[in-house]
Amino acid sequence: MVEQTLCIIKPDAVERNLIGKILQMIEGADLKIKALKMLHLNKKQAEGFYEVHKEKPFFDSLTNYMSSGPIVVAVLEGEDAIKRYRELMGATNPKEAKQGTIRNQFALDVEKNSVHGSDSPENAVKEIAYFFDKLEVL
Ligand code: IDP
Ligand code: MG
């Protein structure tokens, strides 16, 4: 099934000039970029995006980090895109991420792990709508 998923290139990766390399890996994995932009979230906007994690001990640190610098947000499309992009990202903790994955290559630690990807069709729809207007997604 053709799906769309939300990708974020997080502040640690933007800061280290990894946008191009990460987008190259995404395109190389046969995922199509259907929307793309750069922005700098404020703390409230980061908290809104990660609302599902608001009870977690790492919520404050995570939302500080996600609002600490510019990010790139993108909509990716392809067959089974949600699962395939999560496989390409690798495990949340880079120590557990398989070789060849984005997080294995670029993540700094379990928080500053370079990329985000939606984890289900329902969340993909919500997350895409958080960042993109209907008219902005091809
Ligand atoms: P995911 O990004 O692989 O889906 P989630 O469990 O949804 O992982 O967590 C969202 C984000 O919160 C992670 O990508 C990471 O930046 C951060 N995070 C997750 N677990 C921890 C932790 O144990 N310590 C610090 N930050 C964490
Ligand atoms: Mg998640």
PDB file of C-alpha atoms and ligand atoms in Angstrom:
ATOM      1  CA  MET A   1       0.000   0.000   0.000  1.00  0.00           C
ATOM      2  CA  VAL A   2       1.272   3.480  -0.887  1.00  0.00           C
ATOM      3  CA  GLU A   3       1.650   5.512   2.302  1.00  0.00           C
ATOM      4  CA  GLN A   4       2.921   8.895   3.377  1.00  0.00           C
ATOM      5  CA  THR A   5       5.036   9.455   6.476  1.00  0.00           C
ATOM      6  CA  LEU A   6       6.529  12.468   8.251  1.00  0.00           C
ATOM      7  CA  CYS A   7      10.290  12.842   8.377  1.00  0.00           C
ATOM      8  CA  ILE A   8      12.157  15.356  10.528  1.00  0.00           C
ATOM      9  CA  ILE A   9      15.853  16.022  10.204  1.00  0.00           C
ATOM     10  CA  LYS A  10      16.537  17.084  13.784  1.00  0.00           C
ATOM     11  CA  PRO A  11      18.671  20.013  15.041  1.00  0.00           C
ATOM     12  CA  ASP A  12      21.801  17.907  15.674  1.00  0.00           C
ATOM     13  CA  ALA A  13      21.888  16.795  12.031  1.00  0.00           C
ATOM     14  CA  VAL A  14      21.038  20.189  10.514  1.00  0.00           C
ATOM     15  CA  GLU A  15      23.783  21.760  12.608  1.00  0.00           C
ATOM     16  CA  ARG A  16      26.363  19.249  11.326  1.00  0.00           C
ATOM     17  CA  ASN A  17      25.442  19.876   7.641  1.00  0.00           C
ATOM     18  CA  LEU A  18      23.871  16.445   7.186  1.00  0.00           C
ATOM     19  CA  ILE A  19      20.656  17.514   5.391  1.00  0.00           C
ATOM     20  CA  GLY A  20      21.960  16.529   1.961  1.00  0.00           C
ATOM     21  CA  LYS A  21      23.384  13.179   3.069  1.00  0.00           C
ATOM     22  CA  ILE A  22      20.179  12.203   4.871  1.00  0.00           C
ATOM     23  CA  LEU A  23      17.927  13.233   1.969  1.00  0.00           C
ATOM     24  CA  GLN A  24      20.220  11.262  -0.344  1.00  0.00           C
ATOM     25  CA  MET A  25      19.739   8.129   1.790  1.00  0.00           C
ATOM     26  CA  ILE A  26      15.964   8.673   1.753  1.00  0.00           C
ATOM     27  CA  GLU A  27      15.843   9.092  -2.032  1.00  0.00           C
ATOM     28  CA  GLY A  28      18.231   6.152  -2.401  1.00  0.00           C
ATOM     29  CA  ALA A  29      15.759   3.997  -0.489  1.00  0.00           C
ATOM     30  CA  ASP A  30      13.126   4.736  -3.138  1.00  0.00           C
ATOM     31  CA  LEU A  31      11.058   7.087  -0.993  1.00  0.00           C
ATOM     32  CA  LYS A  32       9.655  10.139  -2.809  1.00  0.00           C
ATOM     33  CA  ILE A  33       9.822  13.577  -1.229  1.00  0.00           C
ATOM     34  CA  LYS A  34       6.329  15.073  -1.488  1.00  0.00           C
ATOM     35  CA  ALA A  35       6.826  18.176   0.688  1.00  0.00           C
ATOM     36  CA  LEU A  36       9.889  19.808   2.223  1.00  0.00           C
ATOM     37  CA  LYS A  37      10.662  22.828   4.366  1.00  0.00           C
ATOM     38  CA  MET A  38      12.920  24.209   7.038  1.00  0.00           C
ATOM     39  CA  LEU A  39      11.771  25.778  10.283  1.00  0.00           C
ATOM     40  CA  HIS A  40      12.820  26.516  13.842  1.00  0.00           C
ATOM     41  CA  LEU A  41      10.249  25.338  16.401  1.00  0.00           C
ATOM     42  CA  ASN A  42       9.706  27.247  19.602  1.00  0.00           C
ATOM     43  CA  LYS A  43       9.359  25.309  22.872  1.00  0.00           C
ATOM     44  CA  LYS A  44       5.524  25.293  22.750  1.00  0.00           C
ATOM     45  CA  GLN A  45       5.498  24.007  19.171  1.00  0.00           C
ATOM     46  CA  ALA A  46       7.966  21.233  20.076  1.00  0.00           C
ATOM     47  CA  GLU A  47       5.782  20.301  23.079  1.00  0.00           C
ATOM     48  CA  GLY A  48       2.734  20.175  20.815  1.00  0.00           C
ATOM     49  CA  PHE A  49       4.439  17.864  18.357  1.00  0.00           C
ATOM     50  CA  TYR A  50       5.671  15.471  21.079  1.00  0.00           C
ATOM     51  CA  GLU A  51       2.498  15.632  23.171  1.00  0.00           C
ATOM     52  CA  VAL A  52       2.273  11.788  23.255  1.00  0.00           C
ATOM     53  CA  HIS A  53       5.493  11.802  25.269  1.00  0.00           C
ATOM     54  CA  LYS A  54       4.485  14.488  27.784  1.00  0.00           C
ATOM     55  CA  GLU A  55       4.560  12.094  30.759  1.00  0.00           C
ATOM     56  CA  LYS A  56       8.029  10.747  29.896  1.00  0.00           C
ATOM     57  CA  PRO A  57      11.028  11.744  32.012  1.00  0.00           C
ATOM     58  CA  PHE A  58      12.850  12.954  28.884  1.00  0.00           C
ATOM     59  CA  PHE A  59      10.021  15.245  27.661  1.00  0.00           C
ATOM     60  CA  ASP A  60      11.486  18.554  28.880  1.00  0.00           C
ATOM     61  CA  SER A  61      14.967  17.783  27.592  1.00  0.00           C
ATOM     62  CA  LEU A  62      13.577  16.475  24.275  1.00  0.00           C
ATOM     63  CA  THR A  63      11.472  19.568  23.634  1.00  0.00           C
ATOM     64  CA  ASN A  64      14.357  21.891  24.610  1.00  0.00           C
ATOM     65  CA  TYR A  65      16.563  20.063  22.137  1.00  0.00           C
ATOM     66  CA  MET A  66      13.932  20.039  19.351  1.00  0.00           C
ATOM     67  CA  SER A  67      13.526  23.812  19.739  1.00  0.00           C
ATOM     68  CA  SER A  68      17.282  24.476  19.981  1.00  0.00           C
ATOM     69  CA  GLY A  69      17.896  24.987  16.273  1.00  0.00           C
ATOM     70  CA  PRO A  70      16.470  24.649  12.776  1.00  0.00           C
ATOM     71  CA  ILE A  71      14.956  21.405  11.530  1.00  0.00           C
ATOM     72  CA  VAL A  72      13.903  20.108   8.123  1.00  0.00           C
ATOM     73  CA  VAL A  73      10.464  18.530   7.838  1.00  0.00           C
ATOM     74  CA  ALA A  74       9.457  16.401   4.880  1.00  0.00           C
ATOM     75  CA  VAL A  75       6.617  14.208   3.703  1.00  0.00           C
ATOM     76  CA  LEU A  76       7.849  10.928   2.226  1.00  0.00           C
ATOM     77  CA  GLU A  77       5.757   8.648   0.053  1.00  0.00           C
ATOM     78  CA  GLY A  78       6.103   5.090  -1.171  1.00  0.00           C
ATOM     79  CA  GLU A  79       4.970   1.490  -0.829  1.00  0.00           C
ATOM     80  CA  ASP A  80       4.938   0.657   2.889  1.00  0.00           C
ATOM     81  CA  ALA A  81       6.681   4.004   3.505  1.00  0.00           C
ATOM     82  CA  ILE A  82       6.082   4.164   7.275  1.00  0.00           C
ATOM     83  CA  LYS A  83       7.807   0.871   8.027  1.00  0.00           C
ATOM     84  CA  ARG A  84      10.475   1.220   5.341  1.00  0.00           C
ATOM     85  CA  TYR A  85      11.487   4.693   6.514  1.00  0.00           C
ATOM     86  CA  ARG A  86      11.637   3.523  10.155  1.00  0.00           C
ATOM     87  CA  GLU A  87      13.922   0.680   9.045  1.00  0.00           C
ATOM     88  CA  LEU A  88      16.117   3.183   7.230  1.00  0.00           C
ATOM     89  CA  MET A  89      16.242   5.377  10.377  1.00  0.00           C
ATOM     90  CA  GLY A  90      17.296   2.520  12.674  1.00  0.00           C
ATOM     91  CA  ALA A  91      16.568   2.045  16.376  1.00  0.00           C
ATOM     92  CA  THR A  92      15.882   5.058  18.626  1.00  0.00           C
ATOM     93  CA  ASN A  93      19.108   4.373  20.521  1.00  0.00           C
ATOM     94  CA  PRO A  94      21.964   4.571  18.000  1.00  0.00           C
ATOM     95  CA  LYS A  95      23.863   1.913  19.962  1.00  0.00           C
ATOM     96  CA  GLU A  96      21.135  -0.497  18.861  1.00  0.00           C
ATOM     97  CA  ALA A  97      20.743   0.846  15.311  1.00  0.00           C
ATOM     98  CA  LYS A  98      21.786  -1.542  12.540  1.00  0.00           C
ATOM     99  CA  GLN A  99      24.685  -0.751  10.235  1.00  0.00           C
ATOM    100  CA  GLY A 100      23.752   1.315   7.242  1.00  0.00           C
ATOM    101  CA  THR A 101      20.870   3.057   9.004  1.00  0.00           C
ATOM    102  CA  ILE A 102      20.714   6.842   9.348  1.00  0.00           C
ATOM    103  CA  ARG A 103      20.933   6.727  13.138  1.00  0.00           C
ATOM    104  CA  ASN A 104      23.798   4.230  13.085  1.00  0.00           C
ATOM    105  CA  GLN A 105      25.776   6.596  10.874  1.00  0.00           C
ATOM    106  CA  PHE A 106      24.838   9.978  12.266  1.00  0.00           C
ATOM    107  CA  ALA A 107      23.047   9.929  15.648  1.00  0.00           C
ATOM    108  CA  LEU A 108      24.941  11.314  18.650  1.00  0.00           C
ATOM    109  CA  ASP A 109      22.914   9.628  21.411  1.00  0.00           C
ATOM    110  CA  VAL A 110      19.414   8.356  22.252  1.00  0.00           C
ATOM    111  CA  GLU A 111      18.033  11.928  22.308  1.00  0.00           C
ATOM    112  CA  LYS A 112      20.077  13.621  19.583  1.00  0.00           C
ATOM    113  CA  ASN A 113      19.329  10.861  17.130  1.00  0.00           C
ATOM    114  CA  SER A 114      19.230  12.937  13.926  1.00  0.00           C
ATOM    115  CA  VAL A 115      15.831  11.947  12.505  1.00  0.00           C
ATOM    116  CA  HIS A 116      12.163  11.391  13.293  1.00  0.00           C
ATOM    117  CA  GLY A 117       9.700   9.142  11.483  1.00  0.00           C
ATOM    118  CA  SER A 118       5.998   8.487  12.075  1.00  0.00           C
ATOM    119  CA  ASP A 119       5.213   5.135  13.685  1.00  0.00           C
ATOM    120  CA  SER A 120       1.697   4.386  12.359  1.00  0.00           C
ATOM    121  CA  PRO A 121      -0.708   5.518   9.619  1.00  0.00           C
ATOM    122  CA  GLU A 122      -2.826   7.436  12.182  1.00  0.00           C
ATOM    123  CA  ASN A 123       0.185   9.279  13.567  1.00  0.00           C
ATOM    124  CA  ALA A 124       1.535   9.960  10.081  1.00  0.00           C
ATOM    125  CA  VAL A 125      -1.690  11.780   9.144  1.00  0.00           C
ATOM    126  CA  LYS A 126      -1.608  13.800  12.388  1.00  0.00           C
ATOM    127  CA  GLU A 127       2.078  14.641  12.133  1.00  0.00           C
ATOM    128  CA  ILE A 128       1.915  15.691   8.483  1.00  0.00           C
ATOM    129  CA  ALA A 129      -1.028  17.977   9.315  1.00  0.00           C
ATOM    130  CA  TYR A 130       0.978  19.476  12.212  1.00  0.00           C
ATOM    131  CA  PHE A 131       3.498  20.904   9.750  1.00  0.00           C
ATOM    132  CA  PHE A 132       1.903  21.072   6.310  1.00  0.00           C
ATOM    133  CA  ASP A 133      -1.196  22.601   4.853  1.00  0.00           C
ATOM    134  CA  LYS A 134      -3.071  20.419   2.352  1.00  0.00           C
ATOM    135  CA  LEU A 135      -1.870  22.578  -0.530  1.00  0.00           C
ATOM    136  CA  GLU A 136       1.790  22.137   0.463  1.00  0.00           C
ATOM    137  CA  VAL A 137       1.855  18.335   0.033  1.00  0.00           C
ATOM    138  CA  LEU A 138       2.096  17.009  -3.527  1.00  0.00           C
TER     139      LEU A 138
HETATM  140  P1  IDP B   1      11.382   7.243  17.857  1.00  0.00           P
HETATM  141  O1  IDP B   1      11.862   8.633  17.475  1.00  0.00           O
HETATM  142  O2  IDP B   1      12.363   6.169  17.470  1.00  0.00           O
HETATM  143  O3  IDP B   1       9.985   6.968  17.398  1.00  0.00           O
HETATM  144  P2  IDP B   1      10.268   7.611  20.544  1.00  0.00           P
HETATM  145  O4  IDP B   1      10.226   6.576  21.591  1.00  0.00           O
HETATM  146  O5  IDP B   1       8.979   7.982  19.865  1.00  0.00           O
HETATM  147  O6  IDP B   1      11.389   7.188  19.467  1.00  0.00           O
HETATM  148  O7  IDP B   1      10.891   8.913  21.228  1.00  0.00           O
HETATM  149  C1  IDP B   1      10.828  10.168  20.587  1.00  0.00           C
HETATM  150  C2  IDP B   1      12.170  10.838  20.712  1.00  0.00           C
HETATM  151  O8  IDP B   1      12.439  11.107  22.093  1.00  0.00           O
HETATM  152  C3  IDP B   1      13.376  10.004  20.263  1.00  0.00           C
HETATM  153  O9  IDP B   1      13.580  10.017  18.869  1.00  0.00           O
HETATM  154  C4  IDP B   1      14.498  10.670  21.009  1.00  0.00           C
HETATM  155  O10 IDP B   1      14.902  11.900  20.394  1.00  0.00           O
HETATM  156  C5  IDP B   1      13.828  10.974  22.348  1.00  0.00           C
HETATM  157  N1  IDP B   1      14.017   9.885  23.310  1.00  0.00           N
HETATM  158  C6  IDP B   1      13.436   8.656  23.319  1.00  0.00           C
HETATM  159  N2  IDP B   1      13.824   7.904  24.349  1.00  0.00           N
HETATM  160  C7  IDP B   1      14.683   8.680  25.048  1.00  0.00           C
HETATM  161  C8  IDP B   1      15.438   8.478  26.260  1.00  0.00           C
HETATM  162  O11 IDP B   1      15.400   7.406  26.884  1.00  0.00           O
HETATM  163  N3  IDP B   1      16.226   9.522  26.667  1.00  0.00           N
HETATM  164  C9  IDP B   1      16.291  10.712  26.005  1.00  0.00           C
HETATM  165  N4  IDP B   1      15.589  10.951  24.860  1.00  0.00           N
HETATM  166  C10 IDP B   1      14.809   9.951  24.397  1.00  0.00           C
HETATM  167 MG    MG B   2       8.201   7.915  17.950  1.00  0.00          MG
END
